[in-house]
Amino acid sequence: MSNKILILNGPNLNLLGKREPEIYGHETLADVEQLCLATAQGEGVEIDFRQSNHEGDLIDWIQEARDNFDAIVINPAAYTHTSVAIHDALQAVEKPVVEVHLSNIHKREEFRHTSFVSKSANGVICGLGTHGYQLAVQAVCRLLSSR
Ligand code: CA2
């Protein structure tokens, strides 16, 4: 049976490609999903790609991964910088986790320089736009095959 990767997207990422293209580019979240699907096919894994504006949804989905998925790719969006709850949920998963950001959060406002999520992640990719998602899917596949 092939590995299953849960790809989670946090608040406002549904607006991708529709606002602030100078920061986040012109591609939509549907485009990012297609990129992840194509990458997953190349790697021989399955993905489930989700977005929510609600912290509790993200936490419920992370908990679901304990039983139903082999790894997580997550762009927690603004919750990156605020959510101890997402940090705690990821700590309990005990499976490969890669955090991804479209923008380079370290080049932006001071409040984006801190991530509560990174402590629970195997690795972090930021500043590479949508290509970062492709790299993140490949990275969790590498982590799974080296277990
Ligand atoms: O760079 C990233 O991927 C972020 O996770 C995006 C978050 C931001 O709060 C993080 O600091 C970095 C924001 C996602 C909102 O996306 C929008 C897209 C288009 C228009 C407005 C918001």
JSON list of C-alpha atoms and ligand atoms in Angstrom, two decimals:
[
{"chain": "A", "resi": 1, "resn": "MET", "atom": "CA", "xyz": [0.00, 0.00, 0.00]},
{"chain": "A", "resi": 2, "resn": "SER", "atom": "CA", "xyz": [1.36, 3.47, -0.87]},
{"chain": "A", "resi": 3, "resn": "ASN", "atom": "CA", "xyz": [2.19, 6.09, 1.73]},
{"chain": "A", "resi": 4, "resn": "LYS", "atom": "CA", "xyz": [-0.39, 8.80, 2.34]},
{"chain": "A", "resi": 5, "resn": "ILE", "atom": "CA", "xyz": [0.63, 12.41, 2.93]},
{"chain": "A", "resi": 6, "resn": "LEU", "atom": "CA", "xyz": [-1.66, 14.97, 4.51]},
{"chain": "A", "resi": 7, "resn": "ILE", "atom": "CA", "xyz": [-1.06, 18.51, 3.18]},
{"chain": "A", "resi": 8, "resn": "LEU", "atom": "CA", "xyz": [-2.57, 21.22, 5.37]},
{"chain": "A", "resi": 9, "resn": "ASN", "atom": "CA", "xyz": [-3.02, 24.91, 4.63]},
{"chain": "A", "resi": 10, "resn": "GLY", "atom": "CA", "xyz": [-4.00, 27.54, 7.20]},
{"chain": "A", "resi": 11, "resn": "PRO", "atom": "CA", "xyz": [-6.03, 30.73, 7.20]},
{"chain": "A", "resi": 12, "resn": "ASN", "atom": "CA", "xyz": [-6.39, 32.97, 4.15]},
{"chain": "A", "resi": 13, "resn": "LEU", "atom": "CA", "xyz": [-4.44, 30.66, 1.86]},
{"chain": "A", "resi": 14, "resn": "ASN", "atom": "CA", "xyz": [-7.73, 30.20, -0.02]},
{"chain": "A", "resi": 15, "resn": "LEU", "atom": "CA", "xyz": [-7.06, 33.75, -1.29]},
{"chain": "A", "resi": 16, "resn": "LEU", "atom": "CA", "xyz": [-3.81, 32.72, -2.96]},
{"chain": "A", "resi": 17, "resn": "GLY", "atom": "CA", "xyz": [-3.50, 34.16, -6.48]},
{"chain": "A", "resi": 18, "resn": "LYS", "atom": "CA", "xyz": [-6.42, 36.50, -5.83]},
{"chain": "A", "resi": 19, "resn": "ARG", "atom": "CA", "xyz": [-4.77, 39.13, -3.54]},
{"chain": "A", "resi": 20, "resn": "GLU", "atom": "CA", "xyz": [-1.23, 40.36, -2.78]},
{"chain": "A", "resi": 21, "resn": "PRO", "atom": "CA", "xyz": [0.46, 38.72, -5.81]},
{"chain": "A", "resi": 22, "resn": "GLU", "atom": "CA", "xyz": [3.61, 40.74, -5.09]},
{"chain": "A", "resi": 23, "resn": "ILE", "atom": "CA", "xyz": [4.11, 38.65, -1.93]},
{"chain": "A", "resi": 24, "resn": "TYR", "atom": "CA", "xyz": [2.44, 35.33, -2.71]},
{"chain": "A", "resi": 25, "resn": "GLY", "atom": "CA", "xyz": [2.51, 35.15, -6.54]},
{"chain": "A", "resi": 26, "resn": "HIS", "atom": "CA", "xyz": [-0.22, 34.52, -9.09]},
{"chain": "A", "resi": 27, "resn": "GLU", "atom": "CA", "xyz": [-0.81, 30.81, -8.60]},
{"chain": "A", "resi": 28, "resn": "THR", "atom": "CA", "xyz": [-3.98, 29.75, -6.79]},
{"chain": "A", "resi": 29, "resn": "LEU", "atom": "CA", "xyz": [-4.31, 27.11, -4.07]},
{"chain": "A", "resi": 30, "resn": "ALA", "atom": "CA", "xyz": [-5.88, 24.84, -6.70]},
{"chain": "A", "resi": 31, "resn": "ASP", "atom": "CA", "xyz": [-2.67, 25.24, -8.74]},
{"chain": "A", "resi": 32, "resn": "VAL", "atom": "CA", "xyz": [-0.62, 24.30, -5.66]},
{"chain": "A", "resi": 33, "resn": "GLU", "atom": "CA", "xyz": [-2.80, 21.21, -5.17]},
{"chain": "A", "resi": 34, "resn": "GLN", "atom": "CA", "xyz": [-2.18, 20.16, -8.78]},
{"chain": "A", "resi": 35, "resn": "LEU", "atom": "CA", "xyz": [1.57, 20.63, -8.30]},
{"chain": "A", "resi": 36, "resn": "CYS", "atom": "CA", "xyz": [1.46, 18.48, -5.15]},
{"chain": "A", "resi": 37, "resn": "LEU", "atom": "CA", "xyz": [-0.61, 15.81, -6.95]},
{"chain": "A", "resi": 38, "resn": "ALA", "atom": "CA", "xyz": [1.86, 15.64, -9.83]},
{"chain": "A", "resi": 39, "resn": "THR", "atom": "CA", "xyz": [4.78, 15.47, -7.39]},
{"chain": "A", "resi": 40, "resn": "ALA", "atom": "CA", "xyz": [3.05, 12.75, -5.37]},
{"chain": "A", "resi": 41, "resn": "GLN", "atom": "CA", "xyz": [2.42, 10.69, -8.52]},
{"chain": "A", "resi": 42, "resn": "GLY", "atom": "CA", "xyz": [6.11, 10.94, -9.37]},
{"chain": "A", "resi": 43, "resn": "GLU", "atom": "CA", "xyz": [6.97, 9.73, -5.86]},
{"chain": "A", "resi": 44, "resn": "GLY", "atom": "CA", "xyz": [4.36, 6.95, -5.86]},
{"chain": "A", "resi": 45, "resn": "VAL", "atom": "CA", "xyz": [2.47, 8.34, -2.86]},
{"chain": "A", "resi": 46, "resn": "GLU", "atom": "CA", "xyz": [-1.08, 9.57, -2.24]},
{"chain": "A", "resi": 47, "resn": "ILE", "atom": "CA", "xyz": [-2.00, 13.01, -0.93]},
{"chain": "A", "resi": 48, "resn": "ASP", "atom": "CA", "xyz": [-4.96, 14.65, 0.73]},
{"chain": "A", "resi": 49, "resn": "PHE", "atom": "CA", "xyz": [-4.82, 18.44, 0.31]},
{"chain": "A", "resi": 50, "resn": "ARG", "atom": "CA", "xyz": [-6.89, 20.60, 2.70]},
{"chain": "A", "resi": 51, "resn": "GLN", "atom": "CA", "xyz": [-7.31, 24.24, 3.74]},
{"chain": "A", "resi": 52, "resn": "SER", "atom": "CA", "xyz": [-9.12, 25.83, 6.67]},
{"chain": "A", "resi": 53, "resn": "ASN", "atom": "CA", "xyz": [-9.44, 29.27, 8.20]},
{"chain": "A", "resi": 54, "resn": "HIS", "atom": "CA", "xyz": [-10.10, 27.65, 11.59]},
{"chain": "A", "resi": 55, "resn": "GLU", "atom": "CA", "xyz": [-7.40, 26.54, 14.03]},
{"chain": "A", "resi": 56, "resn": "GLY", "atom": "CA", "xyz": [-9.57, 23.72, 15.43]},
{"chain": "A", "resi": 57, "resn": "ASP", "atom": "CA", "xyz": [-10.03, 22.17, 11.98]},
{"chain": "A", "resi": 58, "resn": "LEU", "atom": "CA", "xyz": [-6.27, 22.05, 11.51]},
{"chain": "A", "resi": 59, "resn": "ILE", "atom": "CA", "xyz": [-5.84, 20.44, 14.95]},
{"chain": "A", "resi": 60, "resn": "ASP", "atom": "CA", "xyz": [-8.56, 17.84, 14.25]},
{"chain": "A", "resi": 61, "resn": "TRP", "atom": "CA", "xyz": [-6.88, 17.00, 10.93]},
{"chain": "A", "resi": 62, "resn": "ILE", "atom": "CA", "xyz": [-3.44, 16.71, 12.54]},
{"chain": "A", "resi": 63, "resn": "GLN", "atom": "CA", "xyz": [-4.92, 14.29, 15.09]},
{"chain": "A", "resi": 64, "resn": "GLU", "atom": "CA", "xyz": [-6.54, 12.32, 12.24]},
{"chain": "A", "resi": 65, "resn": "ALA", "atom": "CA", "xyz": [-3.07, 11.87, 10.75]},
{"chain": "A", "resi": 66, "resn": "ARG", "atom": "CA", "xyz": [-2.07, 9.74, 13.75]},
{"chain": "A", "resi": 67, "resn": "ASP", "atom": "CA", "xyz": [-4.22, 6.90, 12.35]},
{"chain": "A", "resi": 68, "resn": "ASN", "atom": "CA", "xyz": [-4.78, 7.70, 8.67]},
{"chain": "A", "resi": 69, "resn": "PHE", "atom": "CA", "xyz": [-1.61, 9.27, 7.23]},
{"chain": "A", "resi": 70, "resn": "ASP", "atom": "CA", "xyz": [2.12, 8.58, 7.11]},
{"chain": "A", "resi": 71, "resn": "ALA", "atom": "CA", "xyz": [3.43, 12.17, 7.05]},
{"chain": "A", "resi": 72, "resn": "ILE", "atom": "CA", "xyz": [2.31, 15.80, 7.12]},
{"chain": "A", "resi": 73, "resn": "VAL", "atom": "CA", "xyz": [3.22, 18.85, 5.04]},
{"chain": "A", "resi": 74, "resn": "ILE", "atom": "CA", "xyz": [1.84, 21.99, 6.67]},
{"chain": "A", "resi": 75, "resn": "ASN", "atom": "CA", "xyz": [1.68, 25.68, 5.87]},
{"chain": "A", "resi": 76, "resn": "PRO", "atom": "CA", "xyz": [0.02, 26.92, 9.06]},
{"chain": "A", "resi": 77, "resn": "ALA", "atom": "CA", "xyz": [-0.08, 30.49, 7.62]},
{"chain": "A", "resi": 78, "resn": "ALA", "atom": "CA", "xyz": [-0.58, 33.08, 10.40]},
{"chain": "A", "resi": 79, "resn": "TYR", "atom": "CA", "xyz": [-1.05, 30.32, 13.02]},
{"chain": "A", "resi": 80, "resn": "THR", "atom": "CA", "xyz": [2.67, 29.62, 12.52]},
{"chain": "A", "resi": 81, "resn": "HIS", "atom": "CA", "xyz": [3.40, 32.63, 14.71]},
{"chain": "A", "resi": 82, "resn": "THR", "atom": "CA", "xyz": [0.70, 32.14, 17.36]},
{"chain": "A", "resi": 83, "resn": "SER", "atom": "CA", "xyz": [-0.41, 28.55, 17.81]},
{"chain": "A", "resi": 84, "resn": "VAL", "atom": "CA", "xyz": [0.88, 26.51, 20.73]},
{"chain": "A", "resi": 85, "resn": "ALA", "atom": "CA", "xyz": [-2.10, 24.22, 20.03]},
{"chain": "A", "resi": 86, "resn": "ILE", "atom": "CA", "xyz": [-0.84, 23.32, 16.54]},
{"chain": "A", "resi": 87, "resn": "HIS", "atom": "CA", "xyz": [2.64, 22.79, 17.98]},
{"chain": "A", "resi": 88, "resn": "ASP", "atom": "CA", "xyz": [1.23, 20.42, 20.61]},
{"chain": "A", "resi": 89, "resn": "ALA", "atom": "CA", "xyz": [-0.91, 18.52, 18.09]},
{"chain": "A", "resi": 90, "resn": "LEU", "atom": "CA", "xyz": [2.11, 18.01, 15.81]},
{"chain": "A", "resi": 91, "resn": "GLN", "atom": "CA", "xyz": [4.23, 16.82, 18.75]},
{"chain": "A", "resi": 92, "resn": "ALA", "atom": "CA", "xyz": [1.70, 14.03, 19.32]},
{"chain": "A", "resi": 93, "resn": "VAL", "atom": "CA", "xyz": [1.80, 12.77, 15.72]},
{"chain": "A", "resi": 94, "resn": "GLU", "atom": "CA", "xyz": [5.24, 11.11, 15.80]},
{"chain": "A", "resi": 95, "resn": "LYS", "atom": "CA", "xyz": [5.45, 11.01, 11.98]},
{"chain": "A", "resi": 96, "resn": "PRO", "atom": "CA", "xyz": [7.51, 13.09, 9.53]},
{"chain": "A", "resi": 97, "resn": "VAL", "atom": "CA", "xyz": [6.40, 16.73, 9.39]},
{"chain": "A", "resi": 98, "resn": "VAL", "atom": "CA", "xyz": [7.67, 19.41, 7.01]},
{"chain": "A", "resi": 99, "resn": "GLU", "atom": "CA", "xyz": [6.64, 23.05, 7.49]},
{"chain": "A", "resi": 100, "resn": "VAL", "atom": "CA", "xyz": [6.41, 25.13, 4.33]},
{"chain": "A", "resi": 101, "resn": "HIS", "atom": "CA", "xyz": [5.96, 28.85, 3.66]},
{"chain": "A", "resi": 102, "resn": "LEU", "atom": "CA", "xyz": [5.61, 30.55, 0.31]},
{"chain": "A", "resi": 103, "resn": "SER", "atom": "CA", "xyz": [7.38, 33.71, 1.44]},
{"chain": "A", "resi": 104, "resn": "ASN", "atom": "CA", "xyz": [10.66, 34.04, 3.29]},
{"chain": "A", "resi": 105, "resn": "ILE", "atom": "CA", "xyz": [9.23, 34.78, 6.74]},
{"chain": "A", "resi": 106, "resn": "HIS", "atom": "CA", "xyz": [12.69, 35.91, 7.95]},
{"chain": "A", "resi": 107, "resn": "LYS", "atom": "CA", "xyz": [12.78, 38.75, 5.40]},
{"chain": "A", "resi": 108, "resn": "ARG", "atom": "CA", "xyz": [9.40, 40.04, 6.52]},
{"chain": "A", "resi": 109, "resn": "GLU", "atom": "CA", "xyz": [7.97, 41.74, 9.63]},
{"chain": "A", "resi": 110, "resn": "GLU", "atom": "CA", "xyz": [9.55, 40.84, 13.00]},
{"chain": "A", "resi": 111, "resn": "PHE", "atom": "CA", "xyz": [6.39, 39.05, 14.18]},
{"chain": "A", "resi": 112, "resn": "ARG", "atom": "CA", "xyz": [6.77, 36.51, 11.36]},
{"chain": "A", "resi": 113, "resn": "HIS", "atom": "CA", "xyz": [10.31, 35.56, 12.41]},
{"chain": "A", "resi": 114, "resn": "THR", "atom": "CA", "xyz": [9.08, 33.23, 15.16]},
{"chain": "A", "resi": 115, "resn": "SER", "atom": "CA", "xyz": [7.45, 29.89, 14.38]},
{"chain": "A", "resi": 116, "resn": "PHE", "atom": "CA", "xyz": [5.77, 27.83, 17.09]},
{"chain": "A", "resi": 117, "resn": "VAL", "atom": "CA", "xyz": [5.52, 25.01, 14.56]},
{"chain": "A", "resi": 118, "resn": "SER", "atom": "CA", "xyz": [9.19, 24.59, 13.59]},
{"chain": "A", "resi": 119, "resn": "LYS", "atom": "CA", "xyz": [10.03, 22.88, 16.90]},
{"chain": "A", "resi": 120, "resn": "SER", "atom": "CA", "xyz": [7.66, 20.06, 15.89]},
{"chain": "A", "resi": 121, "resn": "ALA", "atom": "CA", "xyz": [8.86, 19.81, 12.28]},
{"chain": "A", "resi": 122, "resn": "ASN", "atom": "CA", "xyz": [11.63, 17.68, 10.81]},
{"chain": "A", "resi": 123, "resn": "GLY", "atom": "CA", "xyz": [12.38, 20.50, 8.41]},
{"chain": "A", "resi": 124, "resn": "VAL", "atom": "CA", "xyz": [11.26, 23.92, 7.23]},
{"chain": "A", "resi": 125, "resn": "ILE", "atom": "CA", "xyz": [11.14, 25.32, 3.68]},
{"chain": "A", "resi": 126, "resn": "CYS", "atom": "CA", "xyz": [10.42, 29.00, 3.10]},
{"chain": "A", "resi": 127, "resn": "GLY", "atom": "CA", "xyz": [10.81, 31.70, 0.48]},
{"chain": "A", "resi": 128, "resn": "LEU", "atom": "CA", "xyz": [10.64, 29.49, -2.61]},
{"chain": "A", "resi": 129, "resn": "GLY", "atom": "CA", "xyz": [7.01, 30.13, -3.51]},
{"chain": "A", "resi": 130, "resn": "THR", "atom": "CA", "xyz": [4.89, 27.19, -4.65]},
{"chain": "A", "resi": 131, "resn": "HIS", "atom": "CA", "xyz": [8.04, 25.20, -5.51]},
{"chain": "A", "resi": 132, "resn": "GLY", "atom": "CA", "xyz": [8.45, 24.87, -1.74]},
{"chain": "A", "resi": 133, "resn": "TYR", "atom": "CA", "xyz": [5.40, 22.58, -1.64]},
{"chain": "A", "resi": 134, "resn": "GLN", "atom": "CA", "xyz": [6.96, 20.33, -4.27]},
{"chain": "A", "resi": 135, "resn": "LEU", "atom": "CA", "xyz": [10.18, 20.18, -2.25]},
{"chain": "A", "resi": 136, "resn": "ALA", "atom": "CA", "xyz": [8.22, 19.51, 0.95]},
{"chain": "A", "resi": 137, "resn": "VAL", "atom": "CA", "xyz": [6.39, 16.52, -0.59]},
{"chain": "A", "resi": 138, "resn": "GLN", "atom": "CA", "xyz": [9.70, 15.15, -1.85]},
{"chain": "A", "resi": 139, "resn": "ALA", "atom": "CA", "xyz": [11.28, 15.75, 1.56]},
{"chain": "A", "resi": 140, "resn": "VAL", "atom": "CA", "xyz": [8.63, 13.80, 3.52]},
{"chain": "A", "resi": 141, "resn": "CYS", "atom": "CA", "xyz": [8.94, 10.96, 0.98]},
{"chain": "A", "resi": 142, "resn": "ARG", "atom": "CA", "xyz": [12.70, 10.88, 1.59]},
{"chain": "A", "resi": 143, "resn": "LEU", "atom": "CA", "xyz": [12.11, 10.88, 5.36]},
{"chain": "A", "resi": 144, "resn": "LEU", "atom": "CA", "xyz": [9.63, 8.01, 5.02]},
{"chain": "A", "resi": 145, "resn": "SER", "atom": "CA", "xyz": [11.98, 5.90, 2.91]},
{"chain": "A", "resi": 146, "resn": "SER", "atom": "CA", "xyz": [14.86, 6.43, 5.33]},
{"chain": "A", "resi": 147, "resn": "ARG", "atom": "CA", "xyz": [12.89, 5.27, 8.38]},
{"chain": "B", "resi": 1, "resn": "CA2", "atom": "O1", "xyz": [4.54, 32.67, 3.37]},
{"chain": "B", "resi": 1, "resn": "CA2", "atom": "C1", "xyz": [3.66, 31.91, 3.80]},
{"chain": "B", "resi": 1, "resn": "CA2", "atom": "O2", "xyz": [3.33, 30.87, 3.24]},
{"chain": "B", "resi": 1, "resn": "CA2", "atom": "C2", "xyz": [2.87, 32.31, 5.05]},
{"chain": "B", "resi": 1, "resn": "CA2", "atom": "O3", "xyz": [2.61, 31.12, 5.81]},
{"chain": "B", "resi": 1, "resn": "CA2", "atom": "C3", "xyz": [1.58, 32.92, 4.55]},
{"chain": "B", "resi": 1, "resn": "CA2", "atom": "C4", "xyz": [0.70, 33.50, 5.67]},
{"chain": "B", "resi": 1, "resn": "CA2", "atom": "C5", "xyz": [1.52, 34.41, 6.57]},
{"chain": "B", "resi": 1, "resn": "CA2", "atom": "O4", "xyz": [0.71, 34.83, 7.67]},
{"chain": "B", "resi": 1, "resn": "CA2", "atom": "C6", "xyz": [2.77, 33.75, 7.09]},
{"chain": "B", "resi": 1, "resn": "CA2", "atom": "O5", "xyz": [3.49, 34.69, 7.87]},
{"chain": "B", "resi": 1, "resn": "CA2", "atom": "C7", "xyz": [3.63, 33.27, 5.94]},
{"chain": "B", "resi": 1, "resn": "CA2", "atom": "C8", "xyz": [-0.45, 34.29, 5.07]},
{"chain": "B", "resi": 1, "resn": "CA2", "atom": "C9", "xyz": [-1.34, 33.48, 4.18]},
{"chain": "B", "resi": 1, "resn": "CA2", "atom": "C10", "xyz": [-2.34, 34.39, 3.58]},
{"chain": "B", "resi": 1, "resn": "CA2", "atom": "O6", "xyz": [-2.28, 34.25, 2.19]},
{"chain": "B", "resi": 1, "resn": "CA2", "atom": "C11", "xyz": [-2.80, 35.23, 1.43]},
{"chain": "B", "resi": 1, "resn": "CA2", "atom": "C12", "xyz": [-2.74, 35.04, 0.08]},
{"chain": "B", "resi": 1, "resn": "CA2", "atom": "C13", "xyz": [-3.22, 35.99, -0.76]},
{"chain": "B", "resi": 1, "resn": "CA2", "atom": "C14", "xyz": [-3.80, 37.14, -0.25]},
{"chain": "B", "resi": 1, "resn": "CA2", "atom": "C15", "xyz": [-3.87, 37.33, 1.11]},
{"chain": "B", "resi": 1, "resn": "CA2", "atom": "C16", "xyz": [-3.39, 36.37, 1.96]}
]
